Coordinates of C-alpha atoms in Angstrom, one line a residue:
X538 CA -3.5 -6.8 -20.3
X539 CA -0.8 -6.3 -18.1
X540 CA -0.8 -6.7 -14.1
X541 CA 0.1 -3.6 -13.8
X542 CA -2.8 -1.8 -16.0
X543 CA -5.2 -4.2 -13.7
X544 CA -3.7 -3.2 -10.5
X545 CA -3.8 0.6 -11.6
X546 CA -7.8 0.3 -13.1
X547 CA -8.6 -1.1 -9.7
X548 CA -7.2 2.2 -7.5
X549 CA -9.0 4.2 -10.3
X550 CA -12.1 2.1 -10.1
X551 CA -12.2 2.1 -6.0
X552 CA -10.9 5.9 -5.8
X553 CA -14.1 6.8 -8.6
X554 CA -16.9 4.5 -7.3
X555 CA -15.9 2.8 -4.3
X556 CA -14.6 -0.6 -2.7
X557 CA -17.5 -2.7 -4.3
X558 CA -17.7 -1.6 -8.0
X559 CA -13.3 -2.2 -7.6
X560 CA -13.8 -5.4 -6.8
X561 CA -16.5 -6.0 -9.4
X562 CA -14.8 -4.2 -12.1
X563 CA -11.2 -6.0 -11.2
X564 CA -12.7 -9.2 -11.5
X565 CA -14.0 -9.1 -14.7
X566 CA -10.8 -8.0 -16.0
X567 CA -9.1 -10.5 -14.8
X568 CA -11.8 -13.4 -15.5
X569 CA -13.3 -11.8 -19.3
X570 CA -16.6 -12.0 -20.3
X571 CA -19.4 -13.5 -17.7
X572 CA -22.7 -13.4 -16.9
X573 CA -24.3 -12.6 -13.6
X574 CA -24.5 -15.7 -11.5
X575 CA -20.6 -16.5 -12.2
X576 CA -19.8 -13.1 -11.3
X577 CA -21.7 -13.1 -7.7
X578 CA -20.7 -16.5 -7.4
X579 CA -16.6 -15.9 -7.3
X580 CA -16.6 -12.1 -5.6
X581 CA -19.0 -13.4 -2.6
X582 CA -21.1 -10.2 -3.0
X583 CA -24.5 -9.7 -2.7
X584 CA -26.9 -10.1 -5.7
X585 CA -28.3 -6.4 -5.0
X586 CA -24.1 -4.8 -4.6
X587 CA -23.6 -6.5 -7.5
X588 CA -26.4 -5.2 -9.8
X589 CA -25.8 -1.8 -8.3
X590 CA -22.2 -1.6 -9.3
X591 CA -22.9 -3.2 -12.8
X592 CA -24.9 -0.1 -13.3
X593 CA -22.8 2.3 -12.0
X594 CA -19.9 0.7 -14.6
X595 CA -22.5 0.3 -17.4
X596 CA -23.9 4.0 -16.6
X597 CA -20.1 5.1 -17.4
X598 CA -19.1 3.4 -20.8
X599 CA -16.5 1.2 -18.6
X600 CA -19.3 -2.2 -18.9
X601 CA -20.7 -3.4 -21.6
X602 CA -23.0 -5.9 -22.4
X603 CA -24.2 -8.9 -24.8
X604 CA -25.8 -12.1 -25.0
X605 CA -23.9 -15.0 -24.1
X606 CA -21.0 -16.7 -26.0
X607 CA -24.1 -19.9 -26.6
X608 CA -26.4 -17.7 -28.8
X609 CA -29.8 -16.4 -28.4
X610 CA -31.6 -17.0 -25.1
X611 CA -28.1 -17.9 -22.9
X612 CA -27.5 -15.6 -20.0
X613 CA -26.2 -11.6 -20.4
X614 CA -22.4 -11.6 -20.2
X615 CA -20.6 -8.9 -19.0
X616 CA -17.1 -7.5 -20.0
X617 CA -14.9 -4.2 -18.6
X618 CA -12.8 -2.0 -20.8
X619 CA -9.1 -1.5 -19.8
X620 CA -8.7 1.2 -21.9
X621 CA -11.5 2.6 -20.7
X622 CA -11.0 2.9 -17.1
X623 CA -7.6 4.0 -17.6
X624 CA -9.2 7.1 -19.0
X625 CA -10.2 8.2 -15.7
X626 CA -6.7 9.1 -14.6
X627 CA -7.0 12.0 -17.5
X628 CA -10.1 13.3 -16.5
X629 CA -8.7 16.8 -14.9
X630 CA -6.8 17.1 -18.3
X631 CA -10.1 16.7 -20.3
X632 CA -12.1 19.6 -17.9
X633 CA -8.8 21.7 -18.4
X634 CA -9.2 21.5 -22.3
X635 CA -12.7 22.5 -22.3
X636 CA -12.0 25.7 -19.9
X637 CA -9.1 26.5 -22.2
X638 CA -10.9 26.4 -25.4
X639 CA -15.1 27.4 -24.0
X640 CA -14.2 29.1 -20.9
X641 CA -16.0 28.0 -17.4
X642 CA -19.5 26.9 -19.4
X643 CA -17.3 24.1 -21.3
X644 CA -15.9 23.1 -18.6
X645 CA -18.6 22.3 -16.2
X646 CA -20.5 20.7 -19.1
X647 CA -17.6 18.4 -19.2
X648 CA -17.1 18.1 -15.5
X649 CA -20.9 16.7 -15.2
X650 CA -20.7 14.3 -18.1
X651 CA -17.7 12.7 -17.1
X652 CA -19.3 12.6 -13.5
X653 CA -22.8 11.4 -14.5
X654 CA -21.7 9.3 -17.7
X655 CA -24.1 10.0 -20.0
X656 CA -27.0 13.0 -19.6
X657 CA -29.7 14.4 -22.0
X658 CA -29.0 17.8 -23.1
X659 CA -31.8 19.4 -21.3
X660 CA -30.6 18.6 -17.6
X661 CA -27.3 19.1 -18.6
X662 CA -28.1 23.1 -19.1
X663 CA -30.0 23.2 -16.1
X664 CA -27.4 21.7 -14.2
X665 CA -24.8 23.7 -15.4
X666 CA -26.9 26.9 -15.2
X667 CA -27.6 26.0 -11.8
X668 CA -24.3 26.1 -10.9
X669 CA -22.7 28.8 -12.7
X670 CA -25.7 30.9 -10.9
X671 CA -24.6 30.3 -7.7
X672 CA -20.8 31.5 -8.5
X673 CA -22.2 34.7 -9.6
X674 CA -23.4 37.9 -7.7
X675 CA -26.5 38.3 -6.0
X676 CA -28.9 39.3 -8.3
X677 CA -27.3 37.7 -11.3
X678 CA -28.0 34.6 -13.0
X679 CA -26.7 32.8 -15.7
X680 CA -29.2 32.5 -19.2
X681 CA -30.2 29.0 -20.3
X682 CA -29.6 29.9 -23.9
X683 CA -26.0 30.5 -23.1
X684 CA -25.4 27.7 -21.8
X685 CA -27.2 25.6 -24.7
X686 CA -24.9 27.9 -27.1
X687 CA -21.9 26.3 -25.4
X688 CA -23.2 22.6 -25.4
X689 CA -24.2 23.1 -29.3
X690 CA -20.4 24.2 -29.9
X691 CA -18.9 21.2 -28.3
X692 CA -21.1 18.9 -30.2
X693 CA -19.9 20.6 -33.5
X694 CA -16.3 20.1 -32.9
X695 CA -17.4 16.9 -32.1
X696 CA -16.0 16.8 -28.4
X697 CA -19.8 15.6 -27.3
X698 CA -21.1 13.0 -29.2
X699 CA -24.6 11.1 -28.6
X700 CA -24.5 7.4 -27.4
X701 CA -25.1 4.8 -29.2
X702 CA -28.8 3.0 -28.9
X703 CA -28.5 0.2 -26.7
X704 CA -28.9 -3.6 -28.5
X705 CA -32.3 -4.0 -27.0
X706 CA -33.6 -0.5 -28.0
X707 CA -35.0 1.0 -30.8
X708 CA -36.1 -1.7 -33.9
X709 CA -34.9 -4.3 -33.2
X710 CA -37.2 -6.3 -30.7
X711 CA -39.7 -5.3 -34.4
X712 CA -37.8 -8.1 -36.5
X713 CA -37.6 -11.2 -34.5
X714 CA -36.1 -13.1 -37.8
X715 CA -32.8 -11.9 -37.9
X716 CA -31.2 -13.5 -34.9
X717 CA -29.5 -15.6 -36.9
X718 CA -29.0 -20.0 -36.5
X719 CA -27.3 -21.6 -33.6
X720 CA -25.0 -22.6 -36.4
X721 CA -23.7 -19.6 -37.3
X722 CA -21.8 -17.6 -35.3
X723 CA -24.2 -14.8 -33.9
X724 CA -22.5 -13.7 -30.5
X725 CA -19.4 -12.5 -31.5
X726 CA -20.6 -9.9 -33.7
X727 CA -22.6 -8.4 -30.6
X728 CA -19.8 -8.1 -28.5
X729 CA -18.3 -4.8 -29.9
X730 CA -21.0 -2.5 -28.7
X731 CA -21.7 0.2 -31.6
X732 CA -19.5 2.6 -32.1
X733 CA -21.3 6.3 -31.6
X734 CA -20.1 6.9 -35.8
X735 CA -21.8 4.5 -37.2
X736 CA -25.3 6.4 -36.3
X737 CA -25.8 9.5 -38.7
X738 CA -27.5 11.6 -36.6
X739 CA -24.4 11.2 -33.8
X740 CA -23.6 15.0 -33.5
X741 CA -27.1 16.2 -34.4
X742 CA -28.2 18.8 -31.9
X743 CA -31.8 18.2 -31.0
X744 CA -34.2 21.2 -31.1
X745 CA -34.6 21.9 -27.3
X746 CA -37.2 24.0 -25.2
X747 CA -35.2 25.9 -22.6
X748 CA -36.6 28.9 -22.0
X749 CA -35.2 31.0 -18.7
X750 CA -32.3 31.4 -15.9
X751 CA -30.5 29.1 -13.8
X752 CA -31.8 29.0 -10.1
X753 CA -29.8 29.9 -7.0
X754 CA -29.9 27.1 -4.4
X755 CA -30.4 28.4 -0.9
X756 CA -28.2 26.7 1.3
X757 CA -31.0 25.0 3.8
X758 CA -31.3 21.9 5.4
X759 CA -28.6 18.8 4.6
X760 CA -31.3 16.8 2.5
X761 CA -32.0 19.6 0.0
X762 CA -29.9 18.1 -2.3
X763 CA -31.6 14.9 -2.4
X764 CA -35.3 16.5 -2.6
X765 CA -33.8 18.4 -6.0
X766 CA -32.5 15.2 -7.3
X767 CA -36.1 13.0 -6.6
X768 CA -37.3 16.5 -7.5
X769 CA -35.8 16.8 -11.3
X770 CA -36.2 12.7 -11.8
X771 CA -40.1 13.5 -11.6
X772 CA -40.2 16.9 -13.4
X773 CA -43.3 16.0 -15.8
X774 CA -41.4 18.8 -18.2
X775 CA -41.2 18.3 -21.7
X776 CA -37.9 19.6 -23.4
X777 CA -38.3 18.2 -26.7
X778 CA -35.2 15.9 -26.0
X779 CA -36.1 13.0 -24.0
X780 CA -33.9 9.3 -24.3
X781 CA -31.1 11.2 -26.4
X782 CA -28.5 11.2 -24.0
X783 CA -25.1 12.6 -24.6
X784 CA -21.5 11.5 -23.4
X785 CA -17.4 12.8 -23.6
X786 CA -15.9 11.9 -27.4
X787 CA -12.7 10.9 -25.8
X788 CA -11.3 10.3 -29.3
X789 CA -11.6 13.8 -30.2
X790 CA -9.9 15.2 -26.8
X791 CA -7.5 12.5 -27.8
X792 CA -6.8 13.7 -31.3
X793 CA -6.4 17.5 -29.7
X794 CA -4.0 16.6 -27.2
X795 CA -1.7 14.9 -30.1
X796 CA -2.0 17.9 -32.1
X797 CA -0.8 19.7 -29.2
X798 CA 2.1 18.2 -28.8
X799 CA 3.4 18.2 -32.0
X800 CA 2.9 21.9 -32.0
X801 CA 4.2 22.7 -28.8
X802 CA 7.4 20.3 -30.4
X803 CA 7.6 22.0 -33.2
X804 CA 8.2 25.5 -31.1
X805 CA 10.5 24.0 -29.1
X806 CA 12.6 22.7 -31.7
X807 CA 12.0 25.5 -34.4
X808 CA 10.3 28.9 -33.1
X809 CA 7.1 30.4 -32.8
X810 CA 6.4 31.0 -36.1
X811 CA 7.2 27.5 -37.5
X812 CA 4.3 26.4 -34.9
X813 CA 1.4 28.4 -36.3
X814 CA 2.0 27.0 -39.7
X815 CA 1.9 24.2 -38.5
X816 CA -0.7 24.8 -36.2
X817 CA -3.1 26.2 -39.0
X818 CA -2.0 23.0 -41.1
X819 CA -3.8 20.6 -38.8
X820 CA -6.7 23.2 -38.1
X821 CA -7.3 23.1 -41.9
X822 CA -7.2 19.2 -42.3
X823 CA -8.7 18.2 -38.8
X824 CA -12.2 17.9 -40.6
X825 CA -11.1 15.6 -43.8
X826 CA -8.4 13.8 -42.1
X827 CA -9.0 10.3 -40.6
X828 CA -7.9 9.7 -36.8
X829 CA -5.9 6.8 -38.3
X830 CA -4.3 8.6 -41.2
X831 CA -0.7 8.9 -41.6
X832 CA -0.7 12.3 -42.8
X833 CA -3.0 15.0 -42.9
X834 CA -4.5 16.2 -46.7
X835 CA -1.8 17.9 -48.8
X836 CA -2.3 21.5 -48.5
X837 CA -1.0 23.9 -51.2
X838 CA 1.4 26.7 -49.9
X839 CA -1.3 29.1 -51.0
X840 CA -3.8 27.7 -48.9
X841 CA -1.8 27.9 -46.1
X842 CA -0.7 31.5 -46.7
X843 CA -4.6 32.3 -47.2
X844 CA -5.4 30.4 -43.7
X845 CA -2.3 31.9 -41.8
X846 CA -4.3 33.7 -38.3
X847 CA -3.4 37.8 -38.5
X848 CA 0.1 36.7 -38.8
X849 CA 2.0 39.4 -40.8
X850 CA 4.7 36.4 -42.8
X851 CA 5.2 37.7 -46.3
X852 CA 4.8 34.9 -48.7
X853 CA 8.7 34.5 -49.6
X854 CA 9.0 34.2 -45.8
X855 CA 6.2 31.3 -45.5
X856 CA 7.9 29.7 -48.4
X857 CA 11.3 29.6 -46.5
X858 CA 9.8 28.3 -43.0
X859 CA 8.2 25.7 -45.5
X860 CA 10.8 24.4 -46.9
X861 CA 12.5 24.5 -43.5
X862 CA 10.1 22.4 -42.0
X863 CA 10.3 19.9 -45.0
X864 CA 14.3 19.4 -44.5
X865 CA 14.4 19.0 -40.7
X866 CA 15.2 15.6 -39.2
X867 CA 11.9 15.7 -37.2
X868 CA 10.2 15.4 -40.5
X869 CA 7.1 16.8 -38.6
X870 CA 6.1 18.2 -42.2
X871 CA 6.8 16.7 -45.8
X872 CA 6.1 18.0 -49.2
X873 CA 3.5 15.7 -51.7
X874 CA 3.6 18.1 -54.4
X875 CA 4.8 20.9 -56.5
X876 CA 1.0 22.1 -57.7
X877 CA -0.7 25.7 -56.5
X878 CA 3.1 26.4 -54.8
X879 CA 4.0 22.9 -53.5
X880 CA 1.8 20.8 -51.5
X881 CA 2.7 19.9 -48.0
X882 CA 1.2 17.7 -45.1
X883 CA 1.4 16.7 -41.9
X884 CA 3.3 13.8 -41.0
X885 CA 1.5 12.4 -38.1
X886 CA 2.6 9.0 -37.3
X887 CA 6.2 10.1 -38.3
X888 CA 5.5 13.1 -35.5
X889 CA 4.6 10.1 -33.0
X890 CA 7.7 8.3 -33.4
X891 CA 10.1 10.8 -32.9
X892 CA 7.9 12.6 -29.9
X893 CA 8.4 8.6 -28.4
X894 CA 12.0 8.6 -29.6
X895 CA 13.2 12.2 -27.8
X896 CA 10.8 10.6 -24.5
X897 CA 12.8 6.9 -24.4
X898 CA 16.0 8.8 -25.1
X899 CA 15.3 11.6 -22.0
X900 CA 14.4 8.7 -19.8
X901 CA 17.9 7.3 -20.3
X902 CA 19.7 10.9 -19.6
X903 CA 17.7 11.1 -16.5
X904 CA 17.8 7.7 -15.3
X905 CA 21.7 7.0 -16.5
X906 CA 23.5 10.4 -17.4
X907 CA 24.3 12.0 -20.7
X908 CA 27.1 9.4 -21.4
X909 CA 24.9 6.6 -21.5
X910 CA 21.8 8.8 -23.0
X911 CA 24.9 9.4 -26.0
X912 CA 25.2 5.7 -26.5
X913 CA 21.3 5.3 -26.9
X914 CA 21.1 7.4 -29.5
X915 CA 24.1 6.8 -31.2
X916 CA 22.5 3.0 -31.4
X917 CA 18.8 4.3 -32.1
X918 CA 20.6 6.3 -35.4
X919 CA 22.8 3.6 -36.5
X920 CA 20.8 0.9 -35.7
X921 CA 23.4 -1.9 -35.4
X922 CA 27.4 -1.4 -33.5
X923 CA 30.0 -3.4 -32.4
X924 CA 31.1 -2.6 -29.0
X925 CA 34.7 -1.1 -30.4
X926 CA 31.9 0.9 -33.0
X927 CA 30.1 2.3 -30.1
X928 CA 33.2 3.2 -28.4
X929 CA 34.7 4.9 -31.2
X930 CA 31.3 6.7 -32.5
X931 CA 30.7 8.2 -28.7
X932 CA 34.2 8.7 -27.8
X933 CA 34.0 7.1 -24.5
X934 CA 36.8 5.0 -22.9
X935 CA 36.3 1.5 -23.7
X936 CA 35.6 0.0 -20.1
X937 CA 33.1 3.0 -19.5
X938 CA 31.2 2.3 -22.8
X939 CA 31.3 -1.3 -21.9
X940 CA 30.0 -0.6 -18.0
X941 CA 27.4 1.6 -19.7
X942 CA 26.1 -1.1 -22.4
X943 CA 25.8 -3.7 -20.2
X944 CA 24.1 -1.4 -17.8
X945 CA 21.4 -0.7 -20.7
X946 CA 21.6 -3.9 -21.5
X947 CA 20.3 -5.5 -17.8
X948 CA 17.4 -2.8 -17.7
X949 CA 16.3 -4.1 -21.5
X950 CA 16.9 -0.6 -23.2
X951 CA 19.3 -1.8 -25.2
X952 CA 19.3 -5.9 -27.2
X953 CA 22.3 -7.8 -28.3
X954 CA 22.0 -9.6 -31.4
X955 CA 24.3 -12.3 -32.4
X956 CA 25.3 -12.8 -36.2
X957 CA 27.7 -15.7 -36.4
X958 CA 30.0 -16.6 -39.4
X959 CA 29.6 -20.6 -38.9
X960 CA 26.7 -22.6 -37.5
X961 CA 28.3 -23.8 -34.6
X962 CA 28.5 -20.0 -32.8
X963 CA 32.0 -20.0 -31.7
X964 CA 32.2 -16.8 -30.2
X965 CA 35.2 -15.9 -31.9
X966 CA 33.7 -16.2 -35.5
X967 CA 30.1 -14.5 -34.3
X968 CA 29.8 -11.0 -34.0
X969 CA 28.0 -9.1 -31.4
X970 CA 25.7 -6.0 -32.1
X971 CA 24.1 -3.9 -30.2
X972 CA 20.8 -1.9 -30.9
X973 CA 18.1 -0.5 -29.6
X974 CA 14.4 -1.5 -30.5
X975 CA 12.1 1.4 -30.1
X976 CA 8.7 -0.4 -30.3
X977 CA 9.3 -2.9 -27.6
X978 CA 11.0 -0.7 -25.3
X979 CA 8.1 2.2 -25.6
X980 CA 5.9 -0.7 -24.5
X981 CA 8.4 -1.1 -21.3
X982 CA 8.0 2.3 -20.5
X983 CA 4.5 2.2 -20.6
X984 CA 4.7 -0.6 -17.8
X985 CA 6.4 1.6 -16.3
X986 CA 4.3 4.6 -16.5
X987 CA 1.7 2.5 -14.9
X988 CA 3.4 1.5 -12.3
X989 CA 4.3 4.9 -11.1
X990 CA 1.1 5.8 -11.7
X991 CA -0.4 3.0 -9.4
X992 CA 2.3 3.9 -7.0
X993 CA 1.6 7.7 -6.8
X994 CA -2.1 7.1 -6.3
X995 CA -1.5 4.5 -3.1
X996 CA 1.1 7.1 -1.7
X997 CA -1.8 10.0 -1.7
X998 CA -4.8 7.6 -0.7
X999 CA -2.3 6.3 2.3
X1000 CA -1.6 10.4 3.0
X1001 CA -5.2 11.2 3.2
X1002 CA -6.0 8.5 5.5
X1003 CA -3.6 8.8 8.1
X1004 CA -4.5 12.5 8.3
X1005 CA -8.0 11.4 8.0
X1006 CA -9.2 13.0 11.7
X1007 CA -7.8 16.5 10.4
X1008 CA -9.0 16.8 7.2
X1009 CA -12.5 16.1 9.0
X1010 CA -12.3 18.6 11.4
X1011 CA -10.8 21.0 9.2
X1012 CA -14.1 20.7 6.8
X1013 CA -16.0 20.6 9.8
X1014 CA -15.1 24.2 10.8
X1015 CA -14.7 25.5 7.3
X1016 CA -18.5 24.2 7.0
X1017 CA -19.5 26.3 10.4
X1018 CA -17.8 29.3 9.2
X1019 CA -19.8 29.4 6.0
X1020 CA -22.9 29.4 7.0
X1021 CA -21.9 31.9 9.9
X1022 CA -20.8 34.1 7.3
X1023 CA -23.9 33.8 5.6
X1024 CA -25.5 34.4 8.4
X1025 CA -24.2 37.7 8.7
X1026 CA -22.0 36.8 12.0
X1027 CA -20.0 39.5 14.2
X1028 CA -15.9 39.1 13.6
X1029 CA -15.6 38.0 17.2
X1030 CA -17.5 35.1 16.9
X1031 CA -15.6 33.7 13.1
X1032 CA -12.9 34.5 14.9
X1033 CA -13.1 32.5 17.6
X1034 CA -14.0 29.4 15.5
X1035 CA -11.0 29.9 13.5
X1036 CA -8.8 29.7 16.5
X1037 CA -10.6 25.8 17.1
X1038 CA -7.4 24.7 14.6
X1039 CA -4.5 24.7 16.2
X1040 CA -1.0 26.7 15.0
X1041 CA 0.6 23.1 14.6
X1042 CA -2.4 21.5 13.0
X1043 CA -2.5 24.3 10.5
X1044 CA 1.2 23.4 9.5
X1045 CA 0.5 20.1 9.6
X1046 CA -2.4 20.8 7.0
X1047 CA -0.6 23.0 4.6
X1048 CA 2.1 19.9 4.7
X1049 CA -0.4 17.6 3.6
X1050 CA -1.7 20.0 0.9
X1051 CA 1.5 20.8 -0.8
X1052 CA 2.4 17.2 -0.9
X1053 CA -1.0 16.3 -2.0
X1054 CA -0.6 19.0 -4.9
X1055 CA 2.6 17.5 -5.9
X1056 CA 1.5 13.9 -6.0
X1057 CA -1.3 14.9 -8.4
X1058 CA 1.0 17.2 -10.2
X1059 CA 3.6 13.9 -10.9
X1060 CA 0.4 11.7 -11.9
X1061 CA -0.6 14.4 -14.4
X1062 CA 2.9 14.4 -15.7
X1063 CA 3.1 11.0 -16.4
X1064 CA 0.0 10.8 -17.8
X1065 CA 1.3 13.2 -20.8
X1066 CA 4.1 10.7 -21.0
X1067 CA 1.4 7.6 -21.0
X1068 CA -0.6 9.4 -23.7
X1069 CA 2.6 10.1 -26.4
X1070 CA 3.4 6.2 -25.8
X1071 CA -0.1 4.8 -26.6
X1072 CA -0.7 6.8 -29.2
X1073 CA 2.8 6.2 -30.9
X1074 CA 2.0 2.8 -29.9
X1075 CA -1.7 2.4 -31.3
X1076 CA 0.0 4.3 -34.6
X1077 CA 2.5 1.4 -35.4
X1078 CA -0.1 -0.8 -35.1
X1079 CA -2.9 1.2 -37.9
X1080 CA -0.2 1.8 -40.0

């Protein structure tokens, strides 16, 4: 863990939950596993902030917990996930994915999951209901069962998935003889909390009894929104699903996103056509294919011609885009087989690489020009040039292509390796080659990516606060003419609330906003950019 992936967790942490759970959550990634006492003891918070805002991490799959690194019966240690809390930054991406693929119903489910961390299925409908209800027309109200519908869809494309039972629930307090002797080494294992796969009944939809409509909330007195909340906690209501709580598969947004990409590459670099094949490839293999797999499961060309969406491709013409496909450089797709018309897959990790490859070597064009961004990839091809080599291959002068290597050389895009003839390296008997290692320099540019990141997030929390006093008062009368309107109010009178802002404050507000929108437009950028580097990343290291 880098200092730049703690420094960008903690904005994430304190923009999410607040000063004191940043602090808290910080510290543990910094200092690793420890138990209570240590951790009040070196942040100087209070025993009661500090419970609170172990909960609120816990509560949110960022904290997890296990008995101490002495065994049985030493104090509860408790550990934050990097990866974990760097999730947060693609949340909006997550809620968008959901609307796109379930409509409005998805999405909200979503939105209160990743808000709440974990709910039961039953309060998640209501809650949702609730809310669609109040979007809709008087007199309208959104059904229960529709809602349900939704939720049951998600869990079978396995976008929700149940959480795992906690260590201390369940059976185990019922066989007090396994903990095992303090000889053997027992802690460890119970460090990796279980994973929500290794339980079979982890996208089993409970039978729930949810009979009726969301309710419209009136908008009344300021507390109303606490009463409902003390209201539902003590709702004696029985829905059938009580302690199975249900959280985000983040692995499965993950897996979507990649597949995504490579489609939305394949178009880019082929056509439209080329990217439904391949498109209905990975639909057809998303079931039997393993996250980690290198490929998808051949798929014979008749298969594919059988699976092909209302797309009118003669089968000579699938054959031909096919076999296309299999002799492009990309090598997005490769041929396993000549049975039932050839057999064909995916090449995943293969996809990965060159998605990172055409991202390091647009980072160079933008950051150094095309000449340079020529040079990267005539070394990323060729692996190993001489200076003279490069020069020749790229047909630059020779004291451009030298300022231009040395340039990529100082920023660590580009390594020199020496290869001399004698042991003594005499620089005139050692040659000098240049290259480019993708691996480590994708890692680079990750560092990078979070550094922006971190950056772009200070610049908008530093906008918001020095225009802190106008945002207020701008809520403030947005707030008065609501409930004005509601109450059925004369023109005059909205009117003259409306003119309480100012020409120059309204400017200065629709500033704010468009700059606001592009900051989070950049840090949702990047993050598509931070997402095809981990995962090409995380593939190098499973393959």
């Amino acid at each position: 863990m880098t200092a730049q992936e703690v420094r960008l967790c903690g904005l994430l942490l304190q923009e999410h939950f607040g000063e004191v759970v940043a602090k808290v959550g910080t510290h543990l990634l910094r200092s690793g596993a420890q138990n209570l006492r240590t951790i009040i003891h070196e942040t100087g918070i209070s025993l009661d902030l500090v419970k609170k805002s172990l909960c609120v991490l816990v509560q949110h799959g960022v904290c997890v917990f296990s008995s101490g690194r002495r065994g049985v019966g030493s104090p509860t240690e408790y550990r934050t996930s990097c990866e974990r809390i760097l999730r947060i930054l693609r949340y909006p991406r997550y809620i968008y994915t959901a609307k796109t693929l379930y409509g409005d119903t998805g999405e909200l489910i979503i939105e209160e999951l990743l808000q709440r961390g974990d709910m039961t299925m039953s309060s998640t409908v209501k809650t949702v209901a609730d809310r669609l209800t109040q979007n809709m027309e008087e007199g309208r109200s959104m059904e229960y069962s529709e809602v349900s519908s939704a939720f049951s869809k998600l869990v079978e494309t396995h976008f929700l998935q149940r959480c795992p039972p906690t260590a201390g629930a369940g059976p185990t307090p019922a066989t007090p003889a396994s903990p095992a002797t303090p000889g053997t080494p027992a802690a460890p294992v119970s460090t990796a909390p279980p994973t929500p796969e290794s339980f079979p009944d982890c996208y089993k939809v409970p039978q729930v009894t949810l009979i009726g409509r969301g309710k419209r909330q009136l908008s009344g007195e300021d507390g109303e929104d606490q009463r409902n909340a003390k209201k539902a906690k003590m709702d004696p209501e029985v829905h059938g699903d009580e302690g199975i709580y249900w959280q985000v598969n983040f692995e499965r947004f993950h897996l979507h996103f990649r597949d995504q990409a490579i489609i939305s590459a394949v178009a880019n670099k082929l056509d439209q056509t080329s990217s439904e094949i391949v498109r209905t490839m990975l639909r057809m293999s998303e079931v039997t294919t393993s996250p980690t797999a290198t490929c998808t499961k051949p798929l014979s060309a008749n298969e594919i011609f059988r699976s092909l969406p209302s797309y009118n491709i003669p089968r000579p013409i699938l054959d031909q885009y096919l076999t296309l496909l299999v002799d492009d450089p990309m090598e997005f797709v490769g041929k396993a087989g000549e049975s039932g018309g050839g057999m064909y897959v995916v090449n995943l990790h293969r996809a990965l690489a060159n998605l990172a490859r055409a991202t390091l070597e647009s980072v160079v064009q933008e950051r150094f020009g095309s000449r340079s961004a020529r040079i990267f990839r005539l070394l990323l091809r060729k692996r190993h040039l001489e200076q003279k080599q490069v020069e020749d291959f790229a047909m630059i002068p020779a004291k451009e292509a030298k300022d231009m290597l040395y340039t990529l050389l100082s920023q660590n895009l580009v390594q020199l390796q020496e290869i001399p003839k004698t042991p003594d390296y005499a620089p005139s008997r050692t040659f000098y080659l240049y290259t480019v290692n993708q691996l480590p320099t994708a890692r680079m540019l990750l560092q990078d990516c979070y550094k922006t990141v971190a950056n772009l997030i200070e610049r908008r929390l530093f906008e918001t606060k020095e225009s802190k006093r106008l945002l207020e008062k701008s809520q403030r009368i947005e707030a008065i003419l609501a409930s004005l309107q509601a109450s059925g109010a004369e023109p005059e009178q909205l009117t003259e609330v409306e003119e309480m802002i100012t020409a120059s404050e309204k400017q200065q507000l629709e500033a704010l906003r468009l700059h606001i929108n592009k900051l989070d437009s950049a840090e949702n950028q990047v993050d598509e950019t931070i997402f095809l580097l981990e995962s090409y990343i995380n593939s190098t290291s499973t393959s």
